[in-house]
PDB file of C-alpha atoms in Angstrom:
ATOM      1  CA  UNK A1098      -4.738  -8.769  -3.300  1.00 92.00           C
ATOM      2  CA  UNK A1099      -1.498  -7.016  -1.900  1.00 95.00           C
ATOM      3  CA  UNK A1100      -2.221  -3.163  -1.216  1.00 96.00           C
ATOM      4  CA  UNK A1101       0.224  -0.857  -0.278  1.00 97.00           C
ATOM      5  CA  UNK A1102      -0.870   2.448   0.800  1.00 97.00           C
ATOM      6  CA  UNK A1103       1.692   5.513   1.039  1.00 97.00           C
ATOM      7  CA  UNK A1104       1.040   8.764   3.032  1.00 97.00           C
ATOM      8  CA  UNK A1105       2.979  11.547   4.383  1.00 97.00           C
ATOM      9  CA  UNK A1106       3.960  13.103   1.513  1.00 96.00           C
ATOM     10  CA  UNK A1107       3.344  16.995   0.654  1.00 96.00           C
ATOM     11  CA  UNK A1108       5.274  20.254   0.574  1.00 96.00           C
ATOM     12  CA  UNK A1109       7.813  21.023   3.040  1.00 96.00           C
ATOM     13  CA  UNK A1110      10.550  23.420   3.859  1.00 96.00           C
ATOM     14  CA  UNK A1111      14.506  23.059   2.935  1.00 96.00           C
ATOM     15  CA  UNK A1112      16.081  21.493   6.219  1.00 96.00           C
ATOM     16  CA  UNK A1113      12.755  20.129   7.650  1.00 96.00           C
ATOM     17  CA  UNK A1114      11.854  16.592   8.058  1.00 96.00           C
ATOM     18  CA  UNK A1115       9.302  14.407   7.526  1.00 96.00           C
ATOM     19  CA  UNK A1116       8.028  10.972   8.202  1.00 98.00           C
ATOM     20  CA  UNK A1117       6.507   8.599   5.375  1.00 98.00           C
ATOM     21  CA  UNK A1118       4.185   5.850   5.964  1.00 98.00           C
ATOM     22  CA  UNK A1119       3.086   2.690   4.161  1.00 98.00           C
ATOM     23  CA  UNK A1120       0.065   0.597   5.433  1.00 98.00           C
ATOM     24  CA  UNK A1121       0.146  -3.102   3.776  1.00 98.00           C
ATOM     25  CA  UNK A1122      -2.685  -5.556   3.579  1.00 97.00           C
ATOM     26  CA  UNK A1123      -3.360  -8.623   1.534  1.00 97.00           C
ATOM     27  CA  UNK A1124      -0.078 -10.511   2.636  1.00 97.00           C
ATOM     28  CA  UNK A1125       1.638 -11.780   6.028  1.00 97.00           C
ATOM     29  CA  UNK A1126       3.546  -8.625   6.545  1.00 97.00           C
ATOM     30  CA  UNK A1127       5.814  -9.728   9.067  1.00 96.00           C
ATOM     31  CA  UNK A1128       7.019 -12.731   6.603  1.00 96.00           C
ATOM     32  CA  UNK A1129       8.664 -10.398   3.689  1.00 97.00           C
ATOM     33  CA  UNK A1130      11.356  -7.532   3.667  1.00 97.00           C
ATOM     34  CA  UNK A1131      10.133  -4.135   2.606  1.00 98.00           C
ATOM     35  CA  UNK A1132      11.802  -1.120   0.551  1.00 98.00           C
ATOM     36  CA  UNK A1133      11.667   2.779  -0.272  1.00 98.00           C
ATOM     37  CA  UNK A1134      12.179   3.660  -4.033  1.00 97.00           C
ATOM     38  CA  UNK A1135      12.294   7.412  -5.158  1.00 95.00           C
ATOM     39  CA  UNK A1136      11.294   8.837  -8.805  1.00 92.00           C
ATOM     40  CA  UNK A1137      12.253  12.359  -8.852  1.00 93.00           C
ATOM     41  CA  UNK A1138       9.628  14.196 -11.947  1.00 91.00           C
ATOM     42  CA  UNK A1139      10.695  12.618 -15.214  1.00 86.00           C
ATOM     43  CA  UNK A1140      13.834  10.930 -13.613  1.00 87.00           C
ATOM     44  CA  UNK A1141      14.338   7.214 -13.365  1.00 86.00           C
ATOM     45  CA  UNK A1142      14.184   5.202 -10.180  1.00 89.00           C
ATOM     46  CA  UNK A1143      16.418   5.313  -7.257  1.00 94.00           C
ATOM     47  CA  UNK A1144      16.748   2.916  -4.663  1.00 96.00           C
ATOM     48  CA  UNK A1145      16.342   4.444  -1.081  1.00 97.00           C
ATOM     49  CA  UNK A1146      16.591   2.042   1.762  1.00 97.00           C
ATOM     50  CA  UNK A1147      15.713  -1.360   2.683  1.00 97.00           C
ATOM     51  CA  UNK A1148      14.438  -3.484   5.573  1.00 97.00           C
ATOM     52  CA  UNK A1149      14.333  -6.989   6.169  1.00 96.00           C
ATOM     53  CA  UNK A1150      11.690  -9.265   8.017  1.00 95.00           C
ATOM     54  CA  UNK A1151      12.884  -9.207  11.628  1.00 94.00           C
ATOM     55  CA  UNK A1152      14.217  -5.464  11.075  1.00 94.00           C
ATOM     56  CA  UNK A1153      17.956  -7.237  11.248  1.00 95.00           C
ATOM     57  CA  UNK A1154      18.662  -6.198   8.142  1.00 95.00           C
ATOM     58  CA  UNK A1155      18.930  -2.660   7.122  1.00 97.00           C
ATOM     59  CA  UNK A1156      20.192  -1.091   4.279  1.00 96.00           C
ATOM     60  CA  UNK A1157      20.599   2.807   2.943  1.00 96.00           C
ATOM     61  CA  UNK A1158      22.030   4.031  -0.520  1.00 94.00           C
ATOM     62  CA  UNK A1159      25.031   6.044   0.029  1.00 91.00           C
ATOM     63  CA  UNK A1160      23.466   9.424  -1.289  1.00 88.00           C
ATOM     64  CA  UNK A1161      21.370   9.271   1.506  1.00 89.00           C
ATOM     65  CA  UNK A1162      22.489   7.545   4.509  1.00 81.00           C
ATOM     66  CA  UNK A1163      23.061   9.755   7.463  1.00 90.00           C
ATOM     67  CA  UNK A1164      19.497  11.708   6.576  1.00 96.00           C
ATOM     68  CA  UNK A1165      17.378   8.503   6.393  1.00 97.00           C
ATOM     69  CA  UNK A1166      15.911   6.092   8.989  1.00 97.00           C
ATOM     70  CA  UNK A1167      13.663   2.948   8.043  1.00 98.00           C
ATOM     71  CA  UNK A1168      11.567   1.155  10.503  1.00 97.00           C
ATOM     72  CA  UNK A1169       9.204  -1.310  10.128  1.00 97.00           C
ATOM     73  CA  UNK A1170       6.036  -2.038  13.056  1.00 97.00           C
ATOM     74  CA  UNK A1171       5.040  -5.745  12.176  1.00 96.00           C
ATOM     75  CA  UNK A1172       1.969  -5.680  14.670  1.00 96.00           C
ATOM     76  CA  UNK A1173       0.663  -2.194  13.020  1.00 97.00           C
ATOM     77  CA  UNK A1174       1.876  -4.002   9.654  1.00 97.00           C
ATOM     78  CA  UNK A1175       3.328  -0.819   8.714  1.00 98.00           C
ATOM     79  CA  UNK A1176       6.713   0.331   7.024  1.00 98.00           C
ATOM     80  CA  UNK A1177       8.203   3.941   7.893  1.00 98.00           C
ATOM     81  CA  UNK A1178      10.530   6.265   6.456  1.00 98.00           C
ATOM     82  CA  UNK A1179      12.401   9.409   8.095  1.00 98.00           C
ATOM     83  CA  UNK A1180      13.911  11.980   6.051  1.00 97.00           C
ATOM     84  CA  UNK A1181      15.658  14.472   7.982  1.00 97.00           C
ATOM     85  CA  UNK A1182      17.604  18.108   6.517  1.00 96.00           C
ATOM     86  CA  UNK A1183      15.141  17.736   3.212  1.00 96.00           C
ATOM     87  CA  UNK A1184      16.955  19.122  -0.031  1.00 95.00           C
ATOM     88  CA  UNK A1185      15.257  20.124  -3.227  1.00 95.00           C
ATOM     89  CA  UNK A1186      16.625  17.360  -4.865  1.00 95.00           C
ATOM     90  CA  UNK A1187      14.601  15.169  -2.602  1.00 96.00           C
ATOM     91  CA  UNK A1188      11.985  15.968  -4.399  1.00 97.00           C
ATOM     92  CA  UNK A1189      10.190  12.768  -5.946  1.00 97.00           C
ATOM     93  CA  UNK A1190       7.367  10.536  -5.378  1.00 95.00           C
ATOM     94  CA  UNK A1191       8.612   7.588  -2.714  1.00 97.00           C
ATOM     95  CA  UNK A1192       7.517   4.398  -3.513  1.00 96.00           C
ATOM     96  CA  UNK A1193       6.881   1.297  -1.003  1.00 98.00           C
ATOM     97  CA  UNK A1194       7.762  -1.603  -1.875  1.00 98.00           C
ATOM     98  CA  UNK A1195       6.871  -5.601  -0.521  1.00 97.00           C
ATOM     99  CA  UNK A1196      10.001  -7.793  -1.514  1.00 97.00           C
ATOM    100  CA  UNK A1197      10.052 -11.416  -2.593  1.00 93.00           C
ATOM    101  CA  UNK A1198      11.159 -12.687   0.594  1.00 92.00           C
ATOM    102  CA  UNK A1199      12.286 -12.004   4.130  1.00 92.00           C
ATOM    103  CA  UNK A1200      15.837 -11.044   2.826  1.00 93.00           C
ATOM    104  CA  UNK A1201      16.372  -7.517   1.091  1.00 91.00           C
ATOM    105  CA  UNK A1202      18.229  -9.157  -1.527  1.00 93.00           C
ATOM    106  CA  UNK A1203      14.686 -10.389  -2.797  1.00 92.00           C
ATOM    107  CA  UNK A1204      13.326  -8.638  -6.204  1.00 95.00           C
ATOM    108  CA  UNK A1205      10.534  -5.775  -5.835  1.00 96.00           C
ATOM    109  CA  UNK A1206       7.351  -7.653  -6.060  1.00 92.00           C
ATOM    110  CA  UNK A1207       4.539  -5.316  -5.420  1.00 95.00           C
ATOM    111  CA  UNK A1208       4.610  -1.688  -5.260  1.00 95.00           C
ATOM    112  CA  UNK A1209       2.143   1.175  -3.899  1.00 95.00           C
ATOM    113  CA  UNK A1210       1.368   4.173  -5.813  1.00 93.00           C
ATOM    114  CA  UNK A1211       3.622   6.540  -4.057  1.00 95.00           C
ATOM    115  CA  UNK A1212       3.475   9.829  -2.105  1.00 96.00           C
ATOM    116  CA  UNK A1213       4.789  13.047  -3.510  1.00 97.00           C
ATOM    117  CA  UNK A1214       7.186  14.799  -1.588  1.00 98.00           C
ATOM    118  CA  UNK A1215       8.084  18.392  -2.826  1.00 97.00           C
ATOM    119  CA  UNK A1216      10.730  20.186  -1.181  1.00 97.00           C
ATOM    120  CA  UNK A1217      10.435  23.798  -1.897  1.00 95.00           C
ATOM    121  CA  UNK A1218      10.485  27.411  -0.076  1.00 93.00           C
TER     122      UNK A1218
ATOM    123  CA  UNK B 475      26.366   3.031  -6.239  1.00 52.00           C
ATOM    124  CA  UNK B 476      26.581   3.616 -10.279  1.00 62.00           C
ATOM    125  CA  UNK B 477      23.232   3.443 -11.812  1.00 86.00           C
ATOM    126  CA  UNK B 478      23.094   0.304 -14.388  1.00 96.00           C
ATOM    127  CA  UNK B 479      23.107   1.379 -18.287  1.00 97.00           C
ATOM    128  CA  UNK B 480      20.046   0.915 -20.960  1.00 97.00           C
ATOM    129  CA  UNK B 481      19.496   2.382 -23.805  1.00 96.00           C
ATOM    130  CA  UNK B 482      17.488   5.402 -23.675  1.00 95.00           C
ATOM    131  CA  UNK B 483      15.092   4.200 -26.370  1.00 97.00           C
ATOM    132  CA  UNK B 484      14.474   1.146 -28.732  1.00 97.00           C
ATOM    133  CA  UNK B 485      11.738   0.829 -31.139  1.00 97.00           C
ATOM    134  CA  UNK B 486      10.422  -1.897 -33.417  1.00 96.00           C
ATOM    135  CA  UNK B 487       7.291  -2.496 -35.602  1.00 96.00           C
ATOM    136  CA  UNK B 488       4.297  -4.892 -34.300  1.00 97.00           C
ATOM    137  CA  UNK B 489       5.219  -8.597 -34.356  1.00 97.00           C
ATOM    138  CA  UNK B 490       9.023  -7.892 -34.387  1.00 97.00           C
ATOM    139  CA  UNK B 491      11.354  -8.959 -31.057  1.00 97.00           C
ATOM    140  CA  UNK B 492      13.502  -6.321 -29.521  1.00 97.00           C
ATOM    141  CA  UNK B 493      16.074  -6.504 -26.707  1.00 98.00           C
ATOM    142  CA  UNK B 494      16.558  -3.985 -23.864  1.00 98.00           C
ATOM    143  CA  UNK B 495      20.361  -4.188 -22.755  1.00 98.00           C
ATOM    144  CA  UNK B 496      21.726  -3.466 -19.055  1.00 98.00           C
ATOM    145  CA  UNK B 497      25.136  -3.023 -18.263  1.00 98.00           C
ATOM    146  CA  UNK B 498      26.397  -3.690 -14.716  1.00 97.00           C
ATOM    147  CA  UNK B 499      29.590  -4.785 -12.974  1.00 96.00           C
ATOM    148  CA  UNK B 500      31.074  -7.519 -11.818  1.00 96.00           C
ATOM    149  CA  UNK B 501      29.698  -5.981  -8.181  1.00 95.00           C
ATOM    150  CA  UNK B 502      26.031  -5.951  -9.274  1.00 96.00           C
ATOM    151  CA  UNK B 503      24.807  -8.074 -12.240  1.00 97.00           C
ATOM    152  CA  UNK B 504      27.956 -10.266 -12.677  1.00 97.00           C
ATOM    153  CA  UNK B 505      27.802 -10.821  -8.920  1.00 96.00           C
ATOM    154  CA  UNK B 506      24.564 -12.572  -8.616  1.00 95.00           C
ATOM    155  CA  UNK B 507      21.325 -13.895 -10.698  1.00 97.00           C
ATOM    156  CA  UNK B 508      19.246 -10.927  -9.016  1.00 97.00           C
ATOM    157  CA  UNK B 509      18.332  -8.925 -11.871  1.00 98.00           C
ATOM    158  CA  UNK B 510      14.430  -7.793 -12.553  1.00 98.00           C
ATOM    159  CA  UNK B 511      13.028  -5.719 -14.823  1.00 98.00           C
ATOM    160  CA  UNK B 512       9.983  -3.462 -14.865  1.00 96.00           C
ATOM    161  CA  UNK B 513       7.427  -2.172 -16.948  1.00 96.00           C
ATOM    162  CA  UNK B 514       6.137   1.517 -16.118  1.00 91.00           C
ATOM    163  CA  UNK B 515       3.419   3.290 -17.976  1.00 91.00           C
ATOM    164  CA  UNK B 516       2.995   6.740 -17.307  1.00 86.00           C
ATOM    165  CA  UNK B 517       1.581   7.975 -14.155  1.00 82.00           C
ATOM    166  CA  UNK B 518       1.419   4.555 -13.206  1.00 86.00           C
ATOM    167  CA  UNK B 519       3.425   2.512 -10.575  1.00 85.00           C
ATOM    168  CA  UNK B 520       6.208  -0.119 -11.779  1.00 89.00           C
ATOM    169  CA  UNK B 521       4.803  -3.531 -12.472  1.00 93.00           C
ATOM    170  CA  UNK B 522       7.419  -6.458 -12.153  1.00 96.00           C
ATOM    171  CA  UNK B 523       7.916  -8.538 -15.653  1.00 97.00           C
ATOM    172  CA  UNK B 524      11.231 -10.678 -14.710  1.00 98.00           C
ATOM    173  CA  UNK B 525      12.867 -11.446 -11.575  1.00 97.00           C
ATOM    174  CA  UNK B 526      15.974 -13.371 -10.840  1.00 97.00           C
ATOM    175  CA  UNK B 527      16.917 -13.076 -14.466  1.00 97.00           C
ATOM    176  CA  UNK B 528      15.367 -15.627 -16.217  1.00 98.00           C
ATOM    177  CA  UNK B 529      11.835 -15.790 -14.101  1.00 97.00           C
ATOM    178  CA  UNK B 530       8.285 -14.564 -14.958  1.00 97.00           C
ATOM    179  CA  UNK B 531       5.673 -13.560 -12.435  1.00 95.00           C
ATOM    180  CA  UNK B 532       2.384 -15.164 -12.714  1.00 94.00           C
ATOM    181  CA  UNK B 533       0.171 -13.199 -15.457  1.00 94.00           C
ATOM    182  CA  UNK B 534       3.118 -11.829 -17.224  1.00 96.00           C
ATOM    183  CA  UNK B 535       3.093 -12.713 -20.781  1.00 96.00           C
ATOM    184  CA  UNK B 536       5.735 -15.394 -22.002  1.00 96.00           C
ATOM    185  CA  UNK B 537       6.526 -12.916 -24.489  1.00 97.00           C
ATOM    186  CA  UNK B 538       8.775 -11.557 -22.082  1.00 98.00           C
ATOM    187  CA  UNK B 539      11.978 -13.051 -21.617  1.00 98.00           C
ATOM    188  CA  UNK B 540      15.214 -12.498 -19.774  1.00 98.00           C
ATOM    189  CA  UNK B 541      18.663 -13.317 -19.728  1.00 97.00           C
ATOM    190  CA  UNK B 542      22.227 -12.915 -18.739  1.00 98.00           C
ATOM    191  CA  UNK B 543      25.886 -12.962 -19.792  1.00 97.00           C
ATOM    192  CA  UNK B 544      28.548 -11.755 -17.772  1.00 97.00           C
ATOM    193  CA  UNK B 545      27.864  -8.058 -16.432  1.00 97.00           C
ATOM    194  CA  UNK B 546      24.908  -7.596 -18.753  1.00 98.00           C
ATOM    195  CA  UNK B 547      21.334  -8.678 -18.443  1.00 98.00           C
ATOM    196  CA  UNK B 548      18.916  -8.288 -21.391  1.00 98.00           C
ATOM    197  CA  UNK B 549      14.863  -8.350 -21.749  1.00 98.00           C
ATOM    198  CA  UNK B 550      13.567  -9.606 -24.802  1.00 98.00           C
ATOM    199  CA  UNK B 551      10.174  -8.947 -26.111  1.00 98.00           C
ATOM    200  CA  UNK B 552       8.925 -10.920 -28.747  1.00 97.00           C
ATOM    201  CA  UNK B 553       5.871 -10.572 -30.946  1.00 97.00           C
ATOM    202  CA  UNK B 554       5.590  -6.824 -30.169  1.00 97.00           C
ATOM    203  CA  UNK B 555       2.070  -5.423 -29.308  1.00 97.00           C
ATOM    204  CA  UNK B 556       1.249  -2.076 -29.368  1.00 96.00           C
ATOM    205  CA  UNK B 557       0.554  -2.095 -25.480  1.00 95.00           C
ATOM    206  CA  UNK B 558       4.268  -2.888 -24.826  1.00 97.00           C
ATOM    207  CA  UNK B 559       4.870   0.854 -25.827  1.00 97.00           C
ATOM    208  CA  UNK B 560       6.105   1.649 -22.032  1.00 96.00           C
ATOM    209  CA  UNK B 561       9.086   2.276 -20.332  1.00 95.00           C
ATOM    210  CA  UNK B 562      11.493  -0.631 -18.748  1.00 97.00           C
ATOM    211  CA  UNK B 563      14.061  -0.599 -15.933  1.00 95.00           C
ATOM    212  CA  UNK B 564      16.383  -3.081 -14.853  1.00 97.00           C
ATOM    213  CA  UNK B 565      17.840  -3.498 -11.249  1.00 97.00           C
ATOM    214  CA  UNK B 566      20.139  -5.683  -9.729  1.00 97.00           C
ATOM    215  CA  UNK B 567      21.009  -6.253  -6.189  1.00 97.00           C
ATOM    216  CA  UNK B 568      24.781  -5.513  -5.434  1.00 96.00           C
ATOM    217  CA  UNK B 569      27.640  -6.704  -3.401  1.00 95.00           C
ATOM    218  CA  UNK B 570      26.902  -4.012  -0.705  1.00 93.00           C
ATOM    219  CA  UNK B 571      23.756  -5.656   0.015  1.00 93.00           C
ATOM    220  CA  UNK B 572      22.037  -2.584  -1.926  1.00 94.00           C
ATOM    221  CA  UNK B 573      20.101  -2.396  -5.057  1.00 96.00           C
ATOM    222  CA  UNK B 574      20.637  -0.459  -8.705  1.00 96.00           C
ATOM    223  CA  UNK B 575      18.310   0.647 -11.009  1.00 96.00           C
ATOM    224  CA  UNK B 576      19.101   1.336 -14.645  1.00 96.00           C
ATOM    225  CA  UNK B 577      18.415   4.516 -15.846  1.00 93.00           C
ATOM    226  CA  UNK B 578      15.563   3.432 -18.010  1.00 94.00           C
ATOM    227  CA  UNK B 579      14.449   2.673 -21.965  1.00 96.00           C
ATOM    228  CA  UNK B 580      11.244   4.073 -23.887  1.00 96.00           C
ATOM    229  CA  UNK B 581      10.196   1.370 -26.138  1.00 97.00           C
ATOM    230  CA  UNK B 582       8.438   2.778 -28.985  1.00 97.00           C
ATOM    231  CA  UNK B 583       6.005   0.219 -30.894  1.00 96.00           C
ATOM    232  CA  UNK B 584       5.728   1.847 -34.642  1.00 93.00           C
TER     233      UNK B 584
END
């Protein structure tokens, strides 16, 4: 069974940085692209970033480009998202997602339960 | 990366069929057959119900079906059941190698 467990969320000050982690299990992590998607309270879903199985394709949403960095450690079956210069509008649940294949174009196959990031002073 | 356009709400009675539209552009829905649909109950993670326009993952009821015409994708739910009362989102891959979501549609089963 695919399991994706996010961590690293919490209450943070505006302007600070945060690193989210996603521990993956139940599948061959190295074979699949991974993504981060966020959802602000009461709002719809927003795709944040994606990374291919070999990290040779890395893409970001225009709204966050320059402030976020996605990475993965295939030896540790882990996905990461670094967010810098956090703003109130970054307050959201951040979901880790397994894609349906190794390229970032594949559909969002399995979702974690999310980790909540709250940006407030 | 503008969001795809979905109706805010739709409703139907048990046993009926409903269709939810997802309107995009030639840069996303119209460019590829990479449209997906998700069901999300309150407080839960989204669940994939349709991928690549028409495909259903294992375990998803055949009451759910997807289609596409030009820049518009559609999700049809037939034989509505109370458990279908939920939020539904569409998403598409884009020519910019990104993904874009619809704003979501609340389905109410009357």
